[in-house]
Amino acid sequence: MAASAKPPTASLSWTKLLPSSPFATALVSFPRRKGPGKAVFVVAVSSGAKPTVLVAEKLGEAGISLLKEFANVDCSYNLTQEELCTKISLCDALIVRSGTKVTRDVFEASSGRLKVVGRAGVGIDNVDLAAATEHGCLVVNAPTANTVAAAEHGIALMAAMARNIAQASEAVKAGLSLSLSLSLSLMKWKWQRSKYVGVSLVGKTLAVMGFGKVGSEVARRAKGLGMHVIAHDPYAPADRARAIGVELVSFDEALATADFISLHMPLTATTSKVLNDETFAKMKKGVRIINVARGGVIDEEALVKALDAGIVAQAALDVFTVEPPPTDSKLVKDERVTVTPHLGASTMEAQEGVAIEIAEAVVGALRGELAATAVNAPMVPAEVLTELKPYVGLAEKLGRLAVQLIAGGSGVKSVKVTYASARAPDDLDTRLLRAMITKGLIEPISSVFVNLVNADFTAKQRGLRISEERILLDGSPESPLEFIQVQIANVESKFASAISESGEVKVEGKVKDGVPHLTKVGSFEVDVSLEGSLILCRQVDQPGMIGKVGSLLGEENVNVSFMSVGRIAPRKQAVMAIGVDEPPSKDALKKIGEIPAIEEFVYLKL
């Protein structure tokens, strides 16, 4: 960053930043522009280097084949934590299922090389998300491919439990074995039809706890079986539930009225042991429990007590707190409990689907593409990502411009971002854009490498405050944004013309034909494409200035890609914006500053 010799300059410093921040902790994906209309992520590995992907648990061949088209693939299964930590420093991506613990030690051992962790499935409780975020590692999952398989398994367990299928099958087979070794009459003794009388599903109330993808598919199927379905999920939209004939109710109401309870929530600090002594006591006597979610959402000791007390008549479990469960587990040995070894996603179709989905997500992230399944980022819908794609480069570059216009001794304390749009606030999701601006503000003046995952975390560590404002415009809402404006208050600028009438450093831009443009600096209107690097000059508006600066740069073998002049009035002050393909030498910049009509200038790297 070179500045004019005329205004005073100082190096940028973050030492005076406030220690607190109102930022939400959600992180988002940060694409960089690479040509018109295309956004790529900073996570992409360096060009020419083929990335290495470590597959630590068995993955379908379709997924492995897809990975091998793009990367070197190391399939090493059943690794100890020590072995994983040793291997990870040589890997750009890691793919796991539920059996591998990706701990803070793994991220620290990667020494910054690990860019993506792919979870082949939905649950991510085996990945330390906080550590991943701090180390700038994107975590993606495969949330859709096994949805139907998990829902079908939940329905299968419910039906098998209600009709005592597993117990009756085991009894018949045991009787047949004994009859062959002893006498045929024993077979009749094991033919215990009266012992295994079940209960019907039709007309019973099923409470679906967690109304996401799997929960809603279970509800659809249960409705087809003639069950009355209610659901509890604090985040589920009521209209989506109504569309399939499901009533959303409170947690306590679901517990009190259900004949069957099917669990479909993730394992978090809030949901850990959500079924416990206290909640079992609120249930209808004789309730039946199905769990194809995560083992930790049930307090297993409390479930054993509820079974013995007659509160819970039966349980059907595909997941456990510890997998495999201990050999002396009272819960597994209980005849009233139907168990399977975590088979929710175990269909041939689901396994191949999950393998392809996670391979595509990992390869896409390494290539720098938008990751719609990022876990340590806001779940911005795919259609929103597509629509905002042209604006993400604009947002980052406005942040970069704004921070480079600050004289370092000022200390950036707060930033205000304004979005102008004809859309109502609820129809414009700006989380992605705010995070891009954050990245642009931090990266030029930070020794920390800022990527798509850790930008908000890095800003929080520095106490940077960002506020957002929206201007509602008249007109068609087809385009999501008319312009984005970034203002930094209470700072000194190394380019005085960047100070607006209200006293802030201000830059403004818009997207034109898929390309980000700078349209305002301070109070001066310009129109330049934000590509390459930029020289801003404040000058006396007089003939020949474009020619003088252009000729000077030509003599220094610096190619000029565009020029634009914004002025207050003819023959008054003007700001000239010059796009250059190569960084000018210090000597070239000095010569620009020596042109008599130029009052100040600054060189900015985009």
mmCIF file of N, CA, C and O in Angstrom, residues 18-60:
data_model
loop_
_atom_site.group_PDB
_atom_site.id
_atom_site.type_symbol
_atom_site.label_atom_id
_atom_site.label_comp_id
_atom_site.label_asym_id
_atom_site.label_seq_id
_atom_site.Cartn_x
_atom_site.Cartn_y
_atom_site.Cartn_z
ATOM 1 N N LEU A 18 -11.857 -1.974 20.345
ATOM 2 C CA LEU A 18 -12.657 -2.330 21.514
ATOM 3 C C LEU A 18 -12.622 -3.823 21.748
ATOM 4 O O LEU A 18 -12.588 -4.604 20.816
ATOM 5 N N PRO A 19 -12.672 -4.274 23.008
ATOM 6 C CA PRO A 19 -12.574 -5.704 23.295
ATOM 7 C C PRO A 19 -13.861 -6.470 23.080
ATOM 8 O O PRO A 19 -13.867 -7.682 23.118
ATOM 9 N N SER A 20 -14.982 -5.791 22.901
ATOM 10 C CA SER A 20 -16.246 -6.516 22.766
ATOM 11 C C SER A 20 -16.781 -6.380 21.358
ATOM 12 O O SER A 20 -16.380 -5.514 20.608
ATOM 13 N N SER A 21 -17.704 -7.256 21.012
ATOM 14 C CA SER A 21 -18.287 -7.216 19.669
ATOM 15 C C SER A 21 -19.706 -7.726 19.704
ATOM 16 O O SER A 21 -20.000 -8.701 20.384
ATOM 17 N N PRO A 22 -20.609 -7.086 18.977
ATOM 18 C CA PRO A 22 -21.991 -7.557 18.932
ATOM 19 C C PRO A 22 -22.222 -8.575 17.838
ATOM 20 O O PRO A 22 -23.346 -8.899 17.519
ATOM 21 N N PHE A 23 -21.130 -9.085 17.224
ATOM 22 C CA PHE A 23 -21.297 -10.017 16.110
ATOM 23 C C PHE A 23 -22.075 -11.252 16.523
ATOM 24 O O PHE A 23 -21.888 -11.777 17.612
ATOM 25 N N ALA A 24 -22.915 -11.735 15.623
ATOM 26 C CA ALA A 24 -23.418 -13.099 15.760
ATOM 27 C C ALA A 24 -22.247 -14.019 15.483
ATOM 28 O O ALA A 24 -21.333 -13.671 14.740
ATOM 29 N N THR A 25 -22.256 -15.197 16.083
ATOM 30 C CA THR A 25 -21.115 -16.088 15.912
ATOM 31 C C THR A 25 -21.208 -16.931 14.661
ATOM 32 O O THR A 25 -20.287 -17.648 14.336
ATOM 33 N N ALA A 26 -22.330 -16.883 13.940
ATOM 34 C CA ALA A 26 -22.459 -17.680 12.719
ATOM 35 C C ALA A 26 -21.454 -17.230 11.681
ATOM 36 O O ALA A 26 -21.169 -16.054 11.542
ATOM 37 N N LEU A 27 -20.880 -18.193 10.980
ATOM 38 C CA LEU A 27 -19.893 -17.908 9.952
ATOM 39 C C LEU A 27 -20.459 -18.245 8.598
ATOM 40 O O LEU A 27 -21.383 -19.019 8.459
ATOM 41 N N VAL A 28 -19.875 -17.662 7.582
ATOM 42 C CA VAL A 28 -20.393 -17.885 6.246
ATOM 43 C C VAL A 28 -19.274 -18.138 5.272
ATOM 44 O O VAL A 28 -18.118 -18.059 5.608
ATOM 45 N N SER A 29 -19.659 -18.467 4.058
ATOM 46 C CA SER A 29 -18.708 -18.767 3.020
ATOM 47 C C SER A 29 -18.253 -17.483 2.332
ATOM 48 O O SER A 29 -19.045 -16.596 2.097
ATOM 49 N N PHE A 30 -16.963 -17.428 1.983
ATOM 50 C CA PHE A 30 -16.396 -16.218 1.435
ATOM 51 C C PHE A 30 -15.799 -16.438 0.071
ATOM 52 O O PHE A 30 -14.631 -16.766 -0.069
ATOM 53 N N PRO A 31 -16.538 -16.258 -1.014
ATOM 54 C CA PRO A 31 -15.947 -16.413 -2.317
ATOM 55 C C PRO A 31 -15.202 -15.167 -2.748
ATOM 56 O O PRO A 31 -15.571 -14.074 -2.385
ATOM 57 N N ARG A 32 -14.140 -15.345 -3.525
ATOM 58 C CA ARG A 32 -13.465 -14.239 -4.168
ATOM 59 C C ARG A 32 -13.819 -14.224 -5.633
ATOM 60 O O ARG A 32 -14.044 -15.262 -6.235
ATOM 61 N N ARG A 33 -13.798 -13.065 -6.223
ATOM 62 C CA ARG A 33 -14.102 -12.981 -7.634
ATOM 63 C C ARG A 33 -12.922 -13.446 -8.443
ATOM 64 O O ARG A 33 -11.787 -13.214 -8.100
ATOM 65 N N LYS A 34 -13.185 -14.096 -9.538
ATOM 66 C CA LYS A 34 -12.148 -14.510 -10.459
ATOM 67 C C LYS A 34 -12.730 -14.421 -11.858
ATOM 68 O O LYS A 34 -13.166 -15.407 -12.436
ATOM 69 N N GLY A 35 -12.794 -13.210 -12.351
ATOM 70 C CA GLY A 35 -13.431 -13.001 -13.639
ATOM 71 C C GLY A 35 -14.891 -12.664 -13.451
ATOM 72 O O GLY A 35 -15.472 -12.903 -12.400
ATOM 73 N N PRO A 36 -15.513 -12.088 -14.468
ATOM 74 C CA PRO A 36 -16.903 -11.646 -14.349
ATOM 75 C C PRO A 36 -17.838 -12.781 -14.008
ATOM 76 O O PRO A 36 -17.811 -13.838 -14.613
ATOM 77 N N GLY A 37 -18.663 -12.528 -12.994
ATOM 78 C CA GLY A 37 -19.748 -13.443 -12.682
ATOM 79 C C GLY A 37 -19.344 -14.722 -12.003
ATOM 80 O O GLY A 37 -20.153 -15.569 -11.731
ATOM 81 N N LYS A 38 -18.041 -14.906 -11.688
ATOM 82 C CA LYS A 38 -17.629 -16.158 -11.065
ATOM 83 C C LYS A 38 -17.034 -15.879 -9.702
ATOM 84 O O LYS A 38 -16.228 -14.973 -9.545
ATOM 85 N N ALA A 39 -17.460 -16.656 -8.692
ATOM 86 C CA ALA A 39 -16.910 -16.467 -7.358
ATOM 87 C C ALA A 39 -16.193 -17.732 -6.939
ATOM 88 O O ALA A 39 -16.682 -18.825 -7.163
ATOM 89 N N VAL A 40 -15.035 -17.586 -6.348
ATOM 90 C CA VAL A 40 -14.300 -18.751 -5.866
ATOM 91 C C VAL A 40 -13.916 -18.521 -4.425
ATOM 92 O O VAL A 40 -13.804 -17.400 -3.965
ATOM 93 N N PHE A 41 -13.676 -19.588 -3.699
ATOM 94 C CA PHE A 41 -13.372 -19.491 -2.282
ATOM 95 C C PHE A 41 -11.876 -19.426 -2.037
ATOM 96 O O PHE A 41 -11.079 -19.995 -2.754
ATOM 97 N N VAL A 42 -11.523 -18.762 -0.960
ATOM 98 C CA VAL A 42 -10.128 -18.677 -0.559
ATOM 99 C C VAL A 42 -9.613 -20.025 -0.066
ATOM 100 O O VAL A 42 -8.420 -20.238 0.027
ATOM 101 N N VAL A 43 -10.521 -20.945 0.264
ATOM 102 C CA VAL A 43 -10.094 -22.240 0.775
ATOM 103 C C VAL A 43 -9.407 -23.088 -0.289
ATOM 104 O O VAL A 43 -8.731 -24.043 0.012
ATOM 105 N N ALA A 44 -9.575 -22.748 -1.539
ATOM 106 C CA ALA A 44 -9.021 -23.553 -2.626
ATOM 107 C C ALA A 44 -7.514 -23.718 -2.475
ATOM 108 O O ALA A 44 -6.807 -22.801 -2.099
ATOM 109 N N VAL A 45 -7.040 -24.929 -2.752
ATOM 110 C CA VAL A 45 -5.613 -25.208 -2.640
ATOM 111 C C VAL A 45 -4.876 -24.504 -3.761
ATOM 112 O O VAL A 45 -5.442 -24.113 -4.766
ATOM 113 N N SER A 46 -3.567 -24.338 -3.567
ATOM 114 C CA SER A 46 -2.776 -23.583 -4.539
ATOM 115 C C SER A 46 -2.787 -24.264 -5.889
ATOM 116 O O SER A 46 -2.824 -25.485 -5.995
ATOM 117 N N SER A 47 -2.774 -23.437 -6.937
ATOM 118 C CA SER A 47 -2.833 -23.971 -8.289
ATOM 119 C C SER A 47 -1.617 -24.828 -8.569
ATOM 120 O O SER A 47 -0.505 -24.531 -8.145
ATOM 121 N N GLY A 48 -1.832 -25.913 -9.287
ATOM 122 C CA GLY A 48 -0.735 -26.804 -9.653
ATOM 123 C C GLY A 48 -0.515 -27.907 -8.646
ATOM 124 O O GLY A 48 0.111 -28.914 -8.965
ATOM 125 N N ALA A 49 -0.983 -27.734 -7.420
ATOM 126 C CA ALA A 49 -0.801 -28.751 -6.388
ATOM 127 C C ALA A 49 -2.070 -29.588 -6.293
ATOM 128 O O ALA A 49 -3.140 -29.065 -6.058
ATOM 129 N N LYS A 50 -1.932 -30.886 -6.478
ATOM 130 C CA LYS A 50 -3.090 -31.770 -6.356
ATOM 131 C C LYS A 50 -3.344 -32.012 -4.878
ATOM 132 O O LYS A 50 -2.455 -32.474 -4.152
ATOM 133 N N PRO A 51 -4.534 -31.686 -4.384
ATOM 134 C CA PRO A 51 -4.781 -31.841 -2.948
ATOM 135 C C PRO A 51 -4.826 -33.303 -2.531
ATOM 136 O O PRO A 51 -5.034 -34.202 -3.352
ATOM 137 N N THR A 52 -4.635 -33.523 -1.245
ATOM 138 C CA THR A 52 -4.704 -34.867 -0.665
ATOM 139 C C THR A 52 -5.912 -34.959 0.253
ATOM 140 O O THR A 52 -6.107 -34.101 1.120
ATOM 141 N N VAL A 53 -6.727 -35.986 0.038
ATOM 142 C CA VAL A 53 -7.919 -36.215 0.853
ATOM 143 C C VAL A 53 -7.733 -37.512 1.625
ATOM 144 O O VAL A 53 -7.487 -38.565 1.032
ATOM 145 N N LEU A 54 -7.828 -37.439 2.933
ATOM 146 C CA LEU A 54 -7.761 -38.618 3.788
ATOM 147 C C LEU A 54 -9.178 -39.101 4.074
ATOM 148 O O LEU A 54 -9.990 -38.370 4.638
ATOM 149 N N VAL A 55 -9.482 -40.331 3.671
ATOM 150 C CA VAL A 55 -10.777 -40.946 3.956
ATOM 151 C C VAL A 55 -10.558 -41.909 5.120
ATOM 152 O O VAL A 55 -9.927 -42.953 4.960
ATOM 153 N N ALA A 56 -11.064 -41.541 6.302
ATOM 154 C CA ALA A 56 -10.744 -42.280 7.521
ATOM 155 C C ALA A 56 -11.766 -43.362 7.861
ATOM 156 O O ALA A 56 -11.534 -44.150 8.784
ATOM 157 N N GLU A 57 -12.881 -43.408 7.160
ATOM 158 C CA GLU A 57 -13.866 -44.467 7.356
ATOM 159 C C GLU A 57 -14.417 -44.868 5.998
ATOM 160 O O GLU A 57 -14.378 -44.079 5.043
ATOM 161 N N LYS A 58 -14.935 -46.080 5.928
ATOM 162 C CA LYS A 58 -15.344 -46.646 4.646
ATOM 163 C C LYS A 58 -16.364 -45.754 3.956
ATOM 164 O O LYS A 58 -17.332 -45.306 4.555
ATOM 165 N N LEU A 59 -16.127 -45.525 2.665
ATOM 166 C CA LEU A 59 -16.970 -44.678 1.843
ATOM 167 C C LEU A 59 -17.309 -45.420 0.564
ATOM 168 O O LEU A 59 -16.482 -46.173 0.040
ATOM 169 N N GLY A 60 -18.519 -45.229 0.054
ATOM 170 C CA GLY A 60 -18.948 -45.900 -1.168
ATOM 171 C C GLY A 60 -18.012 -45.638 -2.336
ATOM 172 O O GLY A 60 -17.425 -44.555 -2.468
#
